[in-house]
Amino acid sequence: RNATSFGFGDCPTLHPILSLIVGMLHKLFTTKGLERAETRSRVCSFGISCLAQLPTLERSNLLKFVGDMCESKISSHRLLGVELIGEILCQGWFWKDHEKASSAKNSWVSTPFMEKSSEDDGSASGGMEESSAASILLTALQGRLADKSPTVRTRAALSLGEVARKASLAQEEGRNLDGTIIASTPSKMMTE
């Protein structure tokens, strides 16, 4: 994609080499053979490794693609999508990006995810509202809990459970999923 596909004249364009890498990841994420757990596991691990290295703009475009995979007609794409989302939501870099996006609400790069609003308010945005990457991915994962494929439903539940487990462990250790230390609250200090 380039800046004109977003409709913003002042938006930065994707770097050509990075666009090629993102395109290759799109192809890898939708390749044949994803029905096999070993193949999915390798693709998922490689995808997470690549996502961690990409700049924010390219990463956000790939995260949107992963969210869209959960709506695919092909069950193996939905299956890989929920596995990727489960892994992404447990990554520190994802939550650091989310924190930066939350603190920079006016930056278009911080919230590249657009979602159709449920009400047609006739606004200039054409019924679109901004959503955070975390809410988009969590909604996609939640939606797969009612998937027609039992394998996708099971994997979505396992992924959601793994995210909750890792978040709980991190909280017990006094940190967030991104590794930052949770500040002591007055109620926490009273119990110590």
C-alpha positions as a Python dict, from the first residue, in 0.01 Angstrom:
ca = {
    (1, 'R'): (0, 0, 0),
    (2, 'N'): (105, 353, -44),
    (3, 'A'): (-7, 680, 111),
    (4, 'T'): (-277, 736, -151),
    (5, 'S'): (-454, 414, -57),
    (6, 'F'): (-523, 567, 286),
    (7, 'G'): (-654, 890, 141),
    (8, 'F'): (-408, 1102, 338),
    (9, 'G'): (-167, 1321, 145),
    (10, 'D'): (64, 1375, 440),
    (11, 'C'): (96, 1011, 549),
    (12, 'P'): (433, 843, 511),
    (13, 'T'): (457, 567, 255),
    (14, 'L'): (578, 221, 330),
    (15, 'H'): (940, 154, 248),
    (16, 'P'): (957, -55, -76),
    (17, 'I'): (1174, -330, 73),
    (18, 'L'): (961, -351, 385),
    (19, 'S'): (648, -358, 169),
    (20, 'L'): (796, -657, -11),
    (21, 'I'): (866, -833, 319),
    (22, 'V'): (512, -763, 443),
    (23, 'G'): (376, -899, 113),
    (24, 'M'): (584, -1214, 150),
    (25, 'L'): (450, -1258, 503),
    (26, 'H'): (95, -1220, 366),
    (27, 'K'): (172, -1498, 120),
    (28, 'L'): (330, -1715, 389),
    (29, 'F'): (31, -1666, 622),
    (30, 'T'): (-207, -1785, 349),
    (31, 'T'): (0, -2068, 202),
    (32, 'K'): (-123, -2421, 157),
    (33, 'G'): (-54, -2681, 423),
    (34, 'L'): (-161, -2471, 723),
    (35, 'E'): (-392, -2754, 829),
    (36, 'R'): (-90, -2929, 980),
    (37, 'A'): (3, -2816, 1331),
    (38, 'E'): (380, -2834, 1268),
    (39, 'T'): (355, -2606, 964),
    (40, 'R'): (132, -2359, 1149),
    (41, 'S'): (369, -2357, 1446),
    (42, 'R'): (669, -2276, 1227),
    (43, 'V'): (484, -2008, 1031),
    (44, 'C'): (354, -1856, 1354),
    (45, 'S'): (701, -1847, 1514),
    (46, 'F'): (856, -1697, 1203),
    (47, 'G'): (577, -1440, 1173),
    (48, 'I'): (615, -1330, 1535),
    (49, 'S'): (993, -1298, 1489),
    (50, 'C'): (942, -1083, 1180),
    (51, 'L'): (672, -869, 1341),
    (52, 'A'): (905, -791, 1630),
    (53, 'Q'): (1162, -648, 1387),
    (54, 'L'): (931, -440, 1167),
    (55, 'P'): (882, -65, 1213),
    (56, 'T'): (548, 46, 1360),
    (57, 'L'): (377, 139, 1032),
    (58, 'E'): (455, -190, 858),
    (59, 'R'): (378, -383, 1176),
    (60, 'S'): (37, -217, 1208),
    (61, 'N'): (-49, -306, 848),
    (62, 'L'): (47, -669, 909),
    (63, 'L'): (-150, -677, 1236),
    (64, 'K'): (-458, -559, 1050),
    (65, 'F'): (-404, -838, 797),
    (66, 'V'): (-380, -1093, 1079),
    (67, 'G'): (-708, -963, 1220),
    (68, 'D'): (-866, -993, 875),
    (69, 'M'): (-741, -1354, 849),
    (70, 'C'): (-989, -1445, 1122),
    (71, 'E'): (-1273, -1353, 885),
    (72, 'S'): (-1146, -1572, 598),
    (73, 'K'): (-1365, -1837, 440),
    (74, 'I'): (-1073, -2081, 466),
    (75, 'S'): (-1060, -2243, 810),
    (76, 'S'): (-681, -2292, 805),
    (77, 'H'): (-639, -1915, 762),
    (78, 'R'): (-872, -1850, 1056),
    (79, 'L'): (-682, -2109, 1258),
    (80, 'L'): (-344, -1947, 1192),
    (81, 'G'): (-502, -1607, 1256),
    (82, 'V'): (-612, -1701, 1609),
    (83, 'E'): (-275, -1862, 1681),
    (84, 'L'): (-93, -1548, 1566),
    (85, 'I'): (-323, -1322, 1766),
    (86, 'G'): (-269, -1532, 2078),
    (87, 'E'): (107, -1499, 2039),
    (88, 'I'): (96, -1129, 1945),
    (89, 'L'): (-110, -1038, 2252),
    (90, 'C'): (159, -1195, 2472),
    (91, 'Q'): (444, -993, 2318),
    (92, 'G'): (597, -699, 2499),
    (93, 'W'): (655, -503, 2179),
    (94, 'F'): (282, -516, 2100),
    (95, 'W'): (187, -359, 2434),
    (96, 'K'): (464, -100, 2407),
    (97, 'D'): (326, 0, 2066),
    (98, 'H'): (-24, 7, 2216),
    (99, 'E'): (93, 235, 2498),
    (100, 'K'): (260, 470, 2249),
    (101, 'A'): (-56, 473, 2039),
    (102, 'S'): (-270, 552, 2342),
    (103, 'S'): (-46, 843, 2441),
    (104, 'A'): (-39, 986, 2086),
    (105, 'K'): (-411, 984, 1998),
    (106, 'N'): (-374, 1249, 1727),
    (107, 'S'): (-114, 1058, 1527),
    (108, 'W'): (-262, 866, 1232),
    (109, 'V'): (15, 606, 1257),
    (110, 'S'): (-79, 530, 1615),
    (111, 'T'): (-429, 409, 1527),
    (112, 'P'): (-434, 281, 1170),
    (113, 'F'): (-722, 49, 1246),
    (114, 'M'): (-1058, 168, 1125),
    (115, 'E'): (-1379, -10, 1208),
    (116, 'K'): (-1729, 44, 1075),
    (117, 'S'): (-1939, 208, 1341),
    (118, 'S'): (-2266, 46, 1432),
    (119, 'E'): (-2454, 372, 1383),
    (120, 'D'): (-2459, 568, 1060),
    (121, 'D'): (-2406, 911, 1205),
    (122, 'G'): (-2348, 1078, 869),
    (123, 'S'): (-2010, 1206, 980),
    (124, 'A'): (-1730, 1295, 743),
    (125, 'S'): (-1554, 969, 827),
    (126, 'G'): (-1819, 777, 636),
    (127, 'G'): (-1935, 568, 933),
    (128, 'M'): (-1581, 466, 1027),
    (129, 'E'): (-1432, 503, 1374),
    (130, 'E'): (-1082, 448, 1500),
    (131, 'S'): (-1009, 143, 1712),
    (132, 'S'): (-693, 30, 1883),
    (133, 'A'): (-499, -266, 1754),
    (134, 'A'): (-559, -445, 2084),
    (135, 'S'): (-937, -409, 2063),
    (136, 'I'): (-941, -522, 1699),
    (137, 'L'): (-732, -831, 1773),
    (138, 'L'): (-922, -920, 2090),
    (139, 'T'): (-1253, -881, 1906),
    (140, 'A'): (-1128, -1104, 1624),
    (141, 'L'): (-1017, -1365, 1876),
    (142, 'Q'): (-1347, -1345, 2063),
    (143, 'G'): (-1541, -1381, 1738),
    (144, 'R'): (-1366, -1709, 1662),
    (145, 'L'): (-1496, -1858, 1988),
    (146, 'A'): (-1821, -1914, 1796),
    (147, 'D'): (-1657, -2032, 1471),
    (148, 'K'): (-1826, -2308, 1273),
    (149, 'S'): (-1504, -2513, 1283),
    (150, 'P'): (-1447, -2688, 1616),
    (151, 'T'): (-1070, -2673, 1564),
    (152, 'V'): (-1078, -2294, 1524),
    (153, 'R'): (-1309, -2258, 1826),
    (154, 'T'): (-1076, -2470, 2038),
    (155, 'R'): (-763, -2287, 1927),
    (156, 'A'): (-930, -1947, 1989),
    (157, 'A'): (-1020, -2056, 2342),
    (158, 'L'): (-666, -2186, 2402),
    (159, 'S'): (-512, -1864, 2269),
    (160, 'L'): (-739, -1647, 2483),
    (161, 'G'): (-663, -1863, 2787),
    (162, 'E'): (-290, -1836, 2724),
    (163, 'V'): (-310, -1456, 2703),
    (164, 'A'): (-508, -1446, 3029),
    (165, 'R'): (-262, -1684, 3197),
    (166, 'K'): (44, -1483, 3091),
    (167, 'A'): (-121, -1156, 3195),
    (168, 'S'): (-206, -1305, 3534),
    (169, 'L'): (149, -1433, 3586),
    (170, 'A'): (291, -1097, 3484),
    (171, 'Q'): (59, -918, 3728),
    (172, 'E'): (162, -1151, 4011),
    (173, 'E'): (524, -1060, 3934),
    (174, 'G'): (433, -689, 3951),
    (175, 'R'): (481, -614, 3583),
    (176, 'N'): (285, -566, 3263),
    (177, 'L'): (303, -790, 2958),
    (178, 'D'): (548, -545, 2803),
    (179, 'G'): (785, -602, 3097),
    (180, 'T'): (737, -265, 3265),
    (181, 'I'): (701, -257, 3641),
    (182, 'I'): (353, -192, 3775),
    (183, 'A'): (353, 107, 4008),
    (184, 'S'): (247, 32, 4365),
    (185, 'T'): (-106, 138, 4441),
    (186, 'P'): (-218, 255, 4788),
    (187, 'S'): (-421, -64, 4838),
    (188, 'K'): (-119, -276, 4741),
    (189, 'M'): (107, -89, 4985),
    (190, 'M'): (-143, -141, 5271),
    (191, 'T'): (-139, -519, 5225),
    (192, 'E'): (241, -536, 5234),
}
